[in-house]
Amino acid sequence: MGGDNIYVAVNQDVRESKSTLLWTLKTLQVNKIFLLHVHLPFSLTTSSCGLTQGEIDAIQDSELKTSYRSLYTYRDLCIKEGVNEEDVDISLISGYGVGEGIVELIYENSIKKLVMGAAADPHYSRRMGITSRKAEYVLQHAPHSCKMWFICKGKLIQTREGSFDLGTPSDSFSEFSSSAEKPSKGRRRDEDEAESPKEQPGCILENEEAAKKVRIRKEPVTVKSKSNGSEAGSSPCSPPHDYKCPITLEIMEDPHVAADGFTYEKEAFREYLRTQAGKKKSPKTGEQLENDRLTPNHTLRIIIREWLEKHPNYTSD
């Protein structure tokens, strides 16, 4: 089979990078395709959030699992477009800014051909240039030997031809690593990124996450409840404590985070407030709540549903 080894940088939101991946599959002669993703973890602490360590672990593990699922969705799309499963590889690096992570992967894997987004699809216009800051960063700091295509809304915006001369980029990654301008590690979003907004608990995000590299394997990640050191759902009889509503003590179906930072079953929390005659006190701490707003805990709900799928015989006492 003719073709090249092509690397495609993809976003966690499949809607953001689907058109870029499809352009690659339909335009370039692909021998093997590598899906690259930079995972930006939320760094949370019990002191900043008011959440238990178990709840924090569940949120962080679920975020990572969401990234894995997105990569598997991209892989399935490649297979649907006619690429053999064994010719699709996926890898993830965690704890960096997106641009920095992509550049490190380019150096680490000696990538010669890379496709990535030039901007979010809603920003597409005729004769546009690269407007994504992370794409600009990669363009400036990637080695000259890497040929790059920048795509927006399934259309080629710019190409940088690979060069194999003896020269080195003025801002090579090795030089940049020791530079004072190096971006801080941890969660960061480009202003030009039109990602679907995520509803998160009312927590303060820390920027103390240590950089770590994670290589994806082709099997699901095992979520663990680090509060007790056992696999989430490893008990055949009872779910982890953090999956249960503090009010009903039953496993949650629609977990929401309240102003006190704790997660409750939505309707149980609403009913609790109705019995408080307007006092609005926290069911956990007894302290006055700043407001009665609830934020969906999407990540915990996903984990709970997966636990229930693995334990179909579970029934609450």
PDB file of C-alpha atoms in Angstrom:
ATOM      1  CA  MET A   1       0.000   0.000   0.000  1.00  0.00           C
ATOM      2  CA  GLY A   2       1.462   3.379  -0.981  1.00  0.00           C
ATOM      3  CA  GLY A   3       1.275   6.522   1.061  1.00  0.00           C
ATOM      4  CA  ASP A   4       2.853   8.272   4.018  1.00  0.00           C
ATOM      5  CA  ASN A   5       2.759   8.176   7.779  1.00  0.00           C
ATOM      6  CA  ILE A   6       0.561  11.149   8.650  1.00  0.00           C
ATOM      7  CA  TYR A   7       0.074  12.653  12.095  1.00  0.00           C
ATOM      8  CA  VAL A   8      -3.121  14.554  12.872  1.00  0.00           C
ATOM      9  CA  ALA A   9      -3.515  16.739  15.965  1.00  0.00           C
ATOM     10  CA  VAL A  10      -7.066  16.373  17.303  1.00  0.00           C
ATOM     11  CA  ASN A  11      -9.169  18.131  19.928  1.00  0.00           C
ATOM     12  CA  GLN A  12     -11.113  16.449  22.714  1.00  0.00           C
ATOM     13  CA  ASP A  13     -14.285  17.846  21.124  1.00  0.00           C
ATOM     14  CA  VAL A  14     -14.732  15.625  18.064  1.00  0.00           C
ATOM     15  CA  ARG A  15     -16.757  18.327  16.335  1.00  0.00           C
ATOM     16  CA  GLU A  16     -13.688  20.578  16.365  1.00  0.00           C
ATOM     17  CA  SER A  17     -11.283  18.215  14.589  1.00  0.00           C
ATOM     18  CA  LYS A  18     -13.541  15.917  12.578  1.00  0.00           C
ATOM     19  CA  SER A  19     -13.307  18.081   9.447  1.00  0.00           C
ATOM     20  CA  THR A  20      -9.506  18.213   9.767  1.00  0.00           C
ATOM     21  CA  LEU A  21      -9.273  14.442  10.020  1.00  0.00           C
ATOM     22  CA  LEU A  22     -11.656  13.899   7.089  1.00  0.00           C
ATOM     23  CA  TRP A  23      -9.643  16.332   4.946  1.00  0.00           C
ATOM     24  CA  THR A  24      -6.529  14.298   5.714  1.00  0.00           C
ATOM     25  CA  LEU A  25      -8.136  10.974   4.838  1.00  0.00           C
ATOM     26  CA  LYS A  26      -9.662  12.259   1.598  1.00  0.00           C
ATOM     27  CA  THR A  27      -6.766  14.424   0.385  1.00  0.00           C
ATOM     28  CA  LEU A  28      -3.479  12.805   1.386  1.00  0.00           C
ATOM     29  CA  GLN A  29      -2.110   9.402   0.516  1.00  0.00           C
ATOM     30  CA  VAL A  30      -2.147   7.759   3.935  1.00  0.00           C
ATOM     31  CA  ASN A  31      -0.146   4.657   4.757  1.00  0.00           C
ATOM     32  CA  LYS A  32      -0.558   4.882   8.518  1.00  0.00           C
ATOM     33  CA  ILE A  33      -2.309   7.590  10.493  1.00  0.00           C
ATOM     34  CA  PHE A  34      -1.353   8.733  13.987  1.00  0.00           C
ATOM     35  CA  LEU A  35      -3.855  10.653  16.120  1.00  0.00           C
ATOM     36  CA  LEU A  36      -2.208  13.110  18.511  1.00  0.00           C
ATOM     37  CA  HIS A  37      -3.965  14.698  21.466  1.00  0.00           C
ATOM     38  CA  VAL A  38      -2.748  16.990  24.252  1.00  0.00           C
ATOM     39  CA  HIS A  39      -4.762  16.433  27.426  1.00  0.00           C
ATOM     40  CA  LEU A  40      -5.080  19.498  29.667  1.00  0.00           C
ATOM     41  CA  PRO A  41      -5.950  18.258  33.154  1.00  0.00           C
ATOM     42  CA  PHE A  42      -7.828  20.243  35.746  1.00  0.00           C
ATOM     43  CA  SER A  43      -5.741  20.565  38.897  1.00  0.00           C
ATOM     44  CA  LEU A  44      -8.016  20.628  41.914  1.00  0.00           C
ATOM     45  CA  THR A  45      -7.381  20.566  45.662  1.00  0.00           C
ATOM     46  CA  THR A  46      -9.748  19.852  48.520  1.00  0.00           C
ATOM     47  CA  SER A  47      -8.944  23.246  50.050  1.00  0.00           C
ATOM     48  CA  SER A  48      -9.766  25.218  46.905  1.00  0.00           C
ATOM     49  CA  CYS A  49     -12.887  23.288  45.911  1.00  0.00           C
ATOM     50  CA  GLY A  50     -14.513  22.017  49.059  1.00  0.00           C
ATOM     51  CA  LEU A  51     -14.842  18.636  47.324  1.00  0.00           C
ATOM     52  CA  THR A  52     -13.711  15.388  48.895  1.00  0.00           C
ATOM     53  CA  GLN A  53     -10.581  13.750  47.523  1.00  0.00           C
ATOM     54  CA  GLY A  54     -12.731  10.977  46.103  1.00  0.00           C
ATOM     55  CA  GLU A  55     -14.846  13.481  44.168  1.00  0.00           C
ATOM     56  CA  ILE A  56     -11.726  15.199  42.831  1.00  0.00           C
ATOM     57  CA  ASP A  57     -10.275  11.838  41.756  1.00  0.00           C
ATOM     58  CA  ALA A  58     -13.521  10.963  39.982  1.00  0.00           C
ATOM     59  CA  ILE A  59     -13.567  14.269  38.094  1.00  0.00           C
ATOM     60  CA  GLN A  60      -9.912  14.043  37.019  1.00  0.00           C
ATOM     61  CA  ASP A  61     -10.152  10.390  35.989  1.00  0.00           C
ATOM     62  CA  SER A  62     -13.322  11.077  34.046  1.00  0.00           C
ATOM     63  CA  GLU A  63     -11.667  13.975  32.205  1.00  0.00           C
ATOM     64  CA  LEU A  64      -8.873  11.656  31.085  1.00  0.00           C
ATOM     65  CA  LYS A  65     -11.373   8.977  30.066  1.00  0.00           C
ATOM     66  CA  THR A  66     -13.241  11.569  28.006  1.00  0.00           C
ATOM     67  CA  SER A  67     -10.038  12.285  26.083  1.00  0.00           C
ATOM     68  CA  TYR A  68      -9.564   8.576  25.493  1.00  0.00           C
ATOM     69  CA  ARG A  69     -13.125   8.194  24.225  1.00  0.00           C
ATOM     70  CA  SER A  70     -12.617  11.050  21.790  1.00  0.00           C
ATOM     71  CA  LEU A  71      -9.507   9.374  20.395  1.00  0.00           C
ATOM     72  CA  TYR A  72     -11.364   6.095  19.982  1.00  0.00           C
ATOM     73  CA  THR A  73     -14.132   7.984  18.159  1.00  0.00           C
ATOM     74  CA  TYR A  74     -11.547   9.450  15.766  1.00  0.00           C
ATOM     75  CA  ARG A  75     -10.076   5.971  15.302  1.00  0.00           C
ATOM     76  CA  ASP A  76     -13.498   4.571  14.427  1.00  0.00           C
ATOM     77  CA  LEU A  77     -13.966   7.391  11.910  1.00  0.00           C
ATOM     78  CA  CYS A  78     -10.681   6.417  10.225  1.00  0.00           C
ATOM     79  CA  ILE A  79     -11.799   2.811  10.026  1.00  0.00           C
ATOM     80  CA  LYS A  80     -15.152   3.883   8.588  1.00  0.00           C
ATOM     81  CA  GLU A  81     -13.271   5.812   5.893  1.00  0.00           C
ATOM     82  CA  GLY A  82     -11.404   2.674   4.866  1.00  0.00           C
ATOM     83  CA  VAL A  83      -8.227   2.751   6.967  1.00  0.00           C
ATOM     84  CA  ASN A  84      -7.279  -0.607   8.458  1.00  0.00           C
ATOM     85  CA  GLU A  85      -7.517  -0.657  12.237  1.00  0.00           C
ATOM     86  CA  GLU A  86      -3.881  -1.724  12.582  1.00  0.00           C
ATOM     87  CA  ASP A  87      -2.893   1.372  10.579  1.00  0.00           C
ATOM     88  CA  VAL A  88      -4.411   3.769  13.115  1.00  0.00           C
ATOM     89  CA  ASP A  89      -2.314   4.663  16.140  1.00  0.00           C
ATOM     90  CA  ILE A  90      -3.233   6.998  18.992  1.00  0.00           C
ATOM     91  CA  SER A  91      -1.121   8.798  21.563  1.00  0.00           C
ATOM     92  CA  LEU A  92      -1.678  11.382  24.258  1.00  0.00           C
ATOM     93  CA  ILE A  93       0.537  13.713  26.250  1.00  0.00           C
ATOM     94  CA  SER A  94      -0.717  15.331  29.431  1.00  0.00           C
ATOM     95  CA  GLY A  95       0.166  18.385  31.464  1.00  0.00           C
ATOM     96  CA  TYR A  96       1.325  20.838  28.793  1.00  0.00           C
ATOM     97  CA  GLY A  97      -0.101  23.737  26.873  1.00  0.00           C
ATOM     98  CA  VAL A  98      -1.504  22.444  23.586  1.00  0.00           C
ATOM     99  CA  GLY A  99       1.108  24.026  21.340  1.00  0.00           C
ATOM    100  CA  GLU A 100       3.983  22.977  23.563  1.00  0.00           C
ATOM    101  CA  GLY A 101       2.654  19.426  23.807  1.00  0.00           C
ATOM    102  CA  ILE A 102       2.323  19.073  20.026  1.00  0.00           C
ATOM    103  CA  VAL A 103       5.845  20.380  19.471  1.00  0.00           C
ATOM    104  CA  GLU A 104       7.234  17.929  22.021  1.00  0.00           C
ATOM    105  CA  LEU A 105       5.445  15.070  20.263  1.00  0.00           C
ATOM    106  CA  ILE A 106       6.912  16.204  16.926  1.00  0.00           C
ATOM    107  CA  TYR A 107      10.441  16.056  18.336  1.00  0.00           C
ATOM    108  CA  GLU A 108       9.811  12.894  20.337  1.00  0.00           C
ATOM    109  CA  ASN A 109       8.407  10.965  17.368  1.00  0.00           C
ATOM    110  CA  SER A 110      10.519  12.612  14.622  1.00  0.00           C
ATOM    111  CA  ILE A 111       7.282  13.554  12.890  1.00  0.00           C
ATOM    112  CA  LYS A 112       7.743  14.509   9.246  1.00  0.00           C
ATOM    113  CA  LYS A 113       4.139  15.234   8.274  1.00  0.00           C
ATOM    114  CA  LEU A 114       1.537  16.865  10.516  1.00  0.00           C
ATOM    115  CA  VAL A 115      -2.014  18.080   9.919  1.00  0.00           C
ATOM    116  CA  MET A 116      -3.742  20.351  12.444  1.00  0.00           C
ATOM    117  CA  GLY A 117      -6.432  22.993  12.681  1.00  0.00           C
ATOM    118  CA  ALA A 118      -5.689  26.579  11.681  1.00  0.00           C
ATOM    119  CA  ALA A 119      -8.688  27.839  13.682  1.00  0.00           C
ATOM    120  CA  ALA A 120     -12.007  26.625  15.013  1.00  0.00           C
ATOM    121  CA  ASP A 121     -14.453  25.865  12.182  1.00  0.00           C
ATOM    122  CA  PRO A 122     -16.884  28.705  13.086  1.00  0.00           C
ATOM    123  CA  HIS A 123     -14.055  31.168  12.405  1.00  0.00           C
ATOM    124  CA  TYR A 124     -13.642  30.082   8.787  1.00  0.00           C
ATOM    125  CA  SER A 125     -13.670  32.737   6.089  1.00  0.00           C
ATOM    126  CA  ARG A 126     -12.324  32.950   2.554  1.00  0.00           C
ATOM    127  CA  ARG A 127      -8.633  33.831   2.226  1.00  0.00           C
ATOM    128  CA  MET A 128      -8.179  33.534   5.978  1.00  0.00           C
ATOM    129  CA  GLY A 129      -4.806  32.772   7.539  1.00  0.00           C
ATOM    130  CA  ILE A 130      -3.869  30.927  10.702  1.00  0.00           C
ATOM    131  CA  THR A 131      -5.657  32.509  13.653  1.00  0.00           C
ATOM    132  CA  SER A 132      -5.191  29.800  16.291  1.00  0.00           C
ATOM    133  CA  ARG A 133      -2.468  30.701  18.769  1.00  0.00           C
ATOM    134  CA  LYS A 134      -1.516  27.084  19.291  1.00  0.00           C
ATOM    135  CA  ALA A 135      -1.217  26.570  15.518  1.00  0.00           C
ATOM    136  CA  GLU A 136       0.971  29.678  15.293  1.00  0.00           C
ATOM    137  CA  TYR A 137       3.102  28.341  18.113  1.00  0.00           C
ATOM    138  CA  VAL A 138       3.574  24.981  16.402  1.00  0.00           C
ATOM    139  CA  LEU A 139       4.385  26.715  13.119  1.00  0.00           C
ATOM    140  CA  GLN A 140       7.106  28.767  14.809  1.00  0.00           C
ATOM    141  CA  HIS A 141       8.659  26.129  17.065  1.00  0.00           C
ATOM    142  CA  ALA A 142       8.354  22.822  15.184  1.00  0.00           C
ATOM    143  CA  PRO A 143      11.526  21.580  13.441  1.00  0.00           C
ATOM    144  CA  HIS A 144      11.981  22.599   9.802  1.00  0.00           C
ATOM    145  CA  SER A 145      11.978  18.941   8.782  1.00  0.00           C
ATOM    146  CA  CYS A 146       8.241  18.633   9.553  1.00  0.00           C
ATOM    147  CA  LYS A 147       5.855  19.447   6.719  1.00  0.00           C
ATOM    148  CA  MET A 148       2.560  20.837   8.008  1.00  0.00           C
ATOM    149  CA  TRP A 149      -0.914  21.406   6.660  1.00  0.00           C
ATOM    150  CA  PHE A 150      -3.267  23.787   8.492  1.00  0.00           C
ATOM    151  CA  ILE A 151      -6.994  23.158   7.993  1.00  0.00           C
ATOM    152  CA  CYS A 152     -10.201  24.991   8.874  1.00  0.00           C
ATOM    153  CA  LYS A 153     -13.677  23.674   8.156  1.00  0.00           C
ATOM    154  CA  GLY A 154     -12.280  20.993   5.888  1.00  0.00           C
ATOM    155  CA  LYS A 155     -10.350  23.473   3.729  1.00  0.00           C
ATOM    156  CA  LEU A 156      -6.591  23.946   3.392  1.00  0.00           C
ATOM    157  CA  ILE A 157      -5.570  27.324   4.835  1.00  0.00           C
ATOM    158  CA  GLN A 158      -1.795  27.132   4.758  1.00  0.00           C
ATOM    159  CA  THR A 159       1.015  24.672   4.045  1.00  0.00           C
ATOM    160  CA  ARG A 160       4.552  24.724   5.366  1.00  0.00           C
ATOM    161  CA  GLU A 161       6.925  22.608   3.308  1.00  0.00           C
ATOM    162  CA  GLY A 162       9.393  20.410   5.163  1.00  0.00           C
ATOM    163  CA  SER A 163      13.063  21.282   4.862  1.00  0.00           C
ATOM    164  CA  PHE A 164      15.893  18.824   5.386  1.00  0.00           C
ATOM    165  CA  ASP A 165      18.839  21.238   5.379  1.00  0.00           C
ATOM    166  CA  LEU A 166      21.365  21.342   8.196  1.00  0.00           C
ATOM    167  CA  GLY A 167      19.902  24.463   9.686  1.00  0.00           C
ATOM    168  CA  THR A 168      17.848  24.401  12.863  1.00  0.00           C
ATOM    169  CA  PRO A 169      14.888  26.537  13.808  1.00  0.00           C
ATOM    170  CA  SER A 170      15.878  29.634  15.711  1.00  0.00           C
ATOM    171  CA  ASP A 171      13.366  28.721  18.381  1.00  0.00           C
ATOM    172  CA  SER A 172      13.839  24.979  18.674  1.00  0.00           C
ATOM    173  CA  PHE A 173      11.966  23.127  21.360  1.00  0.00           C
ATOM    174  CA  SER A 174      15.182  22.355  23.234  1.00  0.00           C
ATOM    175  CA  GLU A 175      15.984  26.053  23.356  1.00  0.00           C
ATOM    176  CA  PHE A 176      12.446  26.949  24.271  1.00  0.00           C
ATOM    177  CA  SER A 177      12.361  24.455  27.143  1.00  0.00           C
ATOM    178  CA  SER A 178      14.855  26.580  29.059  1.00  0.00           C
ATOM    179  CA  SER A 179      13.299  29.873  28.069  1.00  0.00           C
ATOM    180  CA  ALA A 180      11.555  32.081  30.593  1.00  0.00           C
ATOM    181  CA  GLU A 181       8.693  32.382  28.114  1.00  0.00           C
ATOM    182  CA  LYS A 182       7.708  28.756  28.479  1.00  0.00           C
ATOM    183  CA  PRO A 183       3.939  28.515  29.065  1.00  0.00           C
ATOM    184  CA  SER A 184       2.816  27.275  32.456  1.00  0.00           C
ATOM    185  CA  LYS A 185       1.673  23.689  32.563  1.00  0.00           C
ATOM    186  CA  GLY A 186      -1.922  22.836  33.313  1.00  0.00           C
ATOM    187  CA  ARG A 187      -5.332  23.731  31.957  1.00  0.00           C
ATOM    188  CA  ARG A 188      -5.338  26.530  29.389  1.00  0.00           C
ATOM    189  CA  ARG A 189      -7.721  27.487  26.608  1.00  0.00           C
ATOM    190  CA  ASP A 190      -6.845  29.610  23.616  1.00  0.00           C
ATOM    191  CA  GLU A 191      -9.049  32.665  23.271  1.00  0.00           C
ATOM    192  CA  ASP A 192      -9.683  31.776  19.650  1.00  0.00           C
ATOM    193  CA  GLU A 193     -10.884  28.280  20.513  1.00  0.00           C
ATOM    194  CA  ALA A 194     -14.615  27.883  19.866  1.00  0.00           C
ATOM    195  CA  GLU A 195     -15.007  24.819  22.039  1.00  0.00           C
ATOM    196  CA  SER A 196     -18.298  23.768  23.487  1.00  0.00           C
ATOM    197  CA  PRO A 197     -18.377  25.232  27.005  1.00  0.00           C
ATOM    198  CA  LYS A 198     -18.090  22.744  29.846  1.00  0.00           C
ATOM    199  CA  GLU A 199     -20.037  23.244  33.011  1.00  0.00           C
ATOM    200  CA  GLN A 200     -17.653  22.649  35.897  1.00  0.00           C
ATOM    201  CA  PRO A 201     -17.993  22.701  39.675  1.00  0.00           C
ATOM    202  CA  GLY A 202     -17.550  26.067  41.301  1.00  0.00           C
ATOM    203  CA  CYS A 203     -13.879  25.449  42.092  1.00  0.00           C
ATOM    204  CA  ILE A 204     -10.676  27.459  41.913  1.00  0.00           C
ATOM    205  CA  LEU A 205      -8.333  25.914  39.384  1.00  0.00           C
ATOM    206  CA  GLU A 206      -4.712  25.551  40.449  1.00  0.00           C
ATOM    207  CA  ASN A 207      -1.741  25.760  38.050  1.00  0.00           C
ATOM    208  CA  GLU A 208       0.480  23.400  40.016  1.00  0.00           C
ATOM    209  CA  GLU A 209      -0.092  20.260  37.943  1.00  0.00           C
ATOM    210  CA  ALA A 210       3.239  18.546  37.354  1.00  0.00           C
ATOM    211  CA  ALA A 211       3.904  17.702  33.736  1.00  0.00           C
ATOM    212  CA  LYS A 212       3.524  14.031  32.984  1.00  0.00           C
ATOM    213  CA  LYS A 213       3.495  12.034  29.783  1.00  0.00           C
ATOM    214  CA  VAL A 214       0.807   9.458  29.163  1.00  0.00           C
ATOM    215  CA  ARG A 215       0.983   7.026  26.248  1.00  0.00           C
ATOM    216  CA  ILE A 216      -2.408   5.771  25.176  1.00  0.00           C
ATOM    217  CA  ARG A 217      -3.012   2.061  24.979  1.00  0.00           C
ATOM    218  CA  LYS A 218      -5.742   0.426  22.972  1.00  0.00           C
ATOM    219  CA  GLU A 219      -7.828  -0.572  25.951  1.00  0.00           C
ATOM    220  CA  PRO A 220     -10.051   1.524  28.215  1.00  0.00           C
ATOM    221  CA  VAL A 221      -8.563   3.328  31.188  1.00  0.00           C
ATOM    222  CA  THR A 222      -9.461   1.820  34.545  1.00  0.00           C
ATOM    223  CA  VAL A 223     -10.972   4.465  36.792  1.00  0.00           C
ATOM    224  CA  LYS A 224      -9.877   4.136  40.385  1.00  0.00           C
ATOM    225  CA  SER A 225     -11.251   5.591  43.546  1.00  0.00           C
ATOM    226  CA  LYS A 226      -8.010   6.813  45.061  1.00  0.00           C
ATOM    227  CA  SER A 227      -9.614   7.533  48.379  1.00  0.00           C
ATOM    228  CA  ASN A 228      -9.617   3.852  49.233  1.00  0.00           C
ATOM    229  CA  GLY A 229      -7.030   2.602  46.744  1.00  0.00           C
ATOM    230  CA  SER A 230      -9.416   0.208  45.018  1.00  0.00           C
ATOM    231  CA  GLU A 231     -10.911   0.178  41.559  1.00  0.00           C
ATOM    232  CA  ALA A 232     -14.078   2.168  41.282  1.00  0.00           C
ATOM    233  CA  GLY A 233     -16.859  -0.347  41.360  1.00  0.00           C
ATOM    234  CA  SER A 234     -14.566  -3.203  42.394  1.00  0.00           C
ATOM    235  CA  SER A 235     -16.974  -4.157  45.157  1.00  0.00           C
ATOM    236  CA  PRO A 236     -19.695  -6.460  43.815  1.00  0.00           C
ATOM    237  CA  CYS A 237     -22.234  -5.089  46.332  1.00  0.00           C
ATOM    238  CA  SER A 238     -21.749  -1.391  46.840  1.00  0.00           C
ATOM    239  CA  PRO A 239     -20.624   1.558  44.697  1.00  0.00           C
ATOM    240  CA  PRO A 240     -17.901   3.930  45.949  1.00  0.00           C
ATOM    241  CA  HIS A 241     -19.149   6.294  48.616  1.00  0.00           C
ATOM    242  CA  ASP A 242     -18.602   9.322  46.357  1.00  0.00           C
ATOM    243  CA  TYR A 243     -21.214   8.014  43.907  1.00  0.00           C
ATOM    244  CA  LYS A 244     -23.949   8.348  46.534  1.00  0.00           C
ATOM    245  CA  CYS A 245     -25.943  11.493  47.298  1.00  0.00           C
ATOM    246  CA  PRO A 246     -25.164  12.835  50.795  1.00  0.00           C
ATOM    247  CA  ILE A 247     -28.892  13.447  51.297  1.00  0.00           C
ATOM    248  CA  THR A 248     -30.487  10.221  50.060  1.00  0.00           C
ATOM    249  CA  LEU A 249     -27.412   8.006  50.528  1.00  0.00           C
ATOM    250  CA  GLU A 250     -28.369   6.383  47.220  1.00  0.00           C
ATOM    251  CA  ILE A 251     -26.331   6.276  44.017  1.00  0.00           C
ATOM    252  CA  MET A 252     -26.920   9.437  42.006  1.00  0.00           C
ATOM    253  CA  GLU A 253     -28.654   9.550  38.629  1.00  0.00           C
ATOM    254  CA  ASP A 254     -28.335  13.295  38.034  1.00  0.00           C
ATOM    255  CA  PRO A 255     -25.424  14.594  40.152  1.00  0.00           C
ATOM    256  CA  HIS A 256     -25.111  18.363  40.522  1.00  0.00           C
ATOM    257  CA  VAL A 257     -22.595  20.504  42.390  1.00  0.00           C
ATOM    258  CA  ALA A 258     -24.050  23.014  44.845  1.00  0.00           C
ATOM    259  CA  ALA A 259     -22.575  26.293  46.086  1.00  0.00           C
ATOM    260  CA  ASP A 260     -20.893  24.466  48.985  1.00  0.00           C
ATOM    261  CA  GLY A 261     -18.790  22.501  46.488  1.00  0.00           C
ATOM    262  CA  PHE A 262     -20.415  19.144  47.259  1.00  0.00           C
ATOM    263  CA  THR A 263     -22.277  16.960  44.760  1.00  0.00           C
ATOM    264  CA  TYR A 264     -25.915  15.987  45.308  1.00  0.00           C
ATOM    265  CA  GLU A 265     -28.769  14.335  43.467  1.00  0.00           C
ATOM    266  CA  LYS A 266     -30.473  17.312  41.818  1.00  0.00           C
ATOM    267  CA  GLU A 267     -34.048  16.665  42.898  1.00  0.00           C
ATOM    268  CA  ALA A 268     -33.001  15.585  46.397  1.00  0.00           C
ATOM    269  CA  PHE A 269     -31.141  18.862  46.863  1.00  0.00           C
ATOM    270  CA  ARG A 270     -34.088  20.876  45.577  1.00  0.00           C
ATOM    271  CA  GLU A 271     -36.461  19.040  47.936  1.00  0.00           C
ATOM    272  CA  TYR A 272     -34.043  19.604  50.815  1.00  0.00           C
ATOM    273  CA  LEU A 273     -34.070  23.361  50.162  1.00  0.00           C
ATOM    274  CA  ARG A 274     -37.861  23.390  50.133  1.00  0.00           C
ATOM    275  CA  THR A 275     -37.839  21.992  53.666  1.00  0.00           C
ATOM    276  CA  GLN A 276     -35.446  24.692  54.889  1.00  0.00           C
ATOM    277  CA  ALA A 277     -37.966  27.521  54.724  1.00  0.00           C
ATOM    278  CA  GLY A 278     -35.616  29.773  52.830  1.00  0.00           C
ATOM    279  CA  LYS A 279     -32.576  29.277  55.114  1.00  0.00           C
ATOM    280  CA  LYS A 280     -30.493  27.705  52.319  1.00  0.00           C
ATOM    281  CA  LYS A 281     -28.027  25.828  54.524  1.00  0.00           C
ATOM    282  CA  SER A 282     -25.574  23.246  53.215  1.00  0.00           C
ATOM    283  CA  PRO A 283     -26.753  19.663  53.787  1.00  0.00           C
ATOM    284  CA  LYS A 284     -23.105  18.689  54.420  1.00  0.00           C
ATOM    285  CA  THR A 285     -21.737  21.514  56.543  1.00  0.00           C
ATOM    286  CA  GLY A 286     -24.824  23.269  57.872  1.00  0.00           C
ATOM    287  CA  GLU A 287     -23.364  26.610  56.800  1.00  0.00           C
ATOM    288  CA  GLN A 288     -25.279  29.222  54.836  1.00  0.00           C
ATOM    289  CA  LEU A 289     -25.175  28.725  51.066  1.00  0.00           C
ATOM    290  CA  GLU A 290     -24.236  31.712  48.937  1.00  0.00           C
ATOM    291  CA  ASN A 291     -26.927  30.735  46.445  1.00  0.00           C
ATOM    292  CA  ASP A 292     -29.125  27.799  45.510  1.00  0.00           C
ATOM    293  CA  ARG A 293     -27.729  27.292  42.012  1.00  0.00           C
ATOM    294  CA  LEU A 294     -26.713  23.838  40.855  1.00  0.00           C
ATOM    295  CA  THR A 295     -24.097  22.915  38.232  1.00  0.00           C
ATOM    296  CA  PRO A 296     -24.364  19.554  36.417  1.00  0.00           C
ATOM    297  CA  ASN A 297     -21.470  17.238  37.282  1.00  0.00           C
ATOM    298  CA  HIS A 298     -21.279  15.650  33.834  1.00  0.00           C
ATOM    299  CA  THR A 299     -18.037  13.847  34.509  1.00  0.00           C
ATOM    300  CA  LEU A 300     -19.235  12.095  37.662  1.00  0.00           C
ATOM    301  CA  ARG A 301     -22.493  11.130  35.954  1.00  0.00           C
ATOM    302  CA  ILE A 302     -20.521   9.412  33.167  1.00  0.00           C
ATOM    303  CA  ILE A 303     -18.472   7.451  35.692  1.00  0.00           C
ATOM    304  CA  ILE A 304     -21.561   6.399  37.645  1.00  0.00           C
ATOM    305  CA  ARG A 305     -23.305   5.210  34.487  1.00  0.00           C
ATOM    306  CA  GLU A 306     -20.274   3.184  33.486  1.00  0.00           C
ATOM    307  CA  TRP A 307     -20.125   1.637  36.951  1.00  0.00           C
ATOM    308  CA  LEU A 308     -23.794   0.667  36.708  1.00  0.00           C
ATOM    309  CA  GLU A 309     -23.213  -0.890  33.284  1.00  0.00           C
ATOM    310  CA  LYS A 310     -20.495  -3.047  34.802  1.00  0.00           C
ATOM    311  CA  HIS A 311     -22.730  -3.961  37.744  1.00  0.00           C
ATOM    312  CA  PRO A 312     -26.169  -4.623  36.201  1.00  0.00           C
ATOM    313  CA  ASN A 313     -27.291  -6.592  39.251  1.00  0.00           C
ATOM    314  CA  TYR A 314     -26.735  -3.726  41.656  1.00  0.00           C
ATOM    315  CA  THR A 315     -29.785  -2.632  43.630  1.00  0.00           C
ATOM    316  CA  SER A 316     -29.827  -0.078  46.428  1.00  0.00           C
ATOM    317  CA  ASP A 317     -30.715  -1.289  49.881  1.00  0.00           C
TER     318      ASP A 317
END
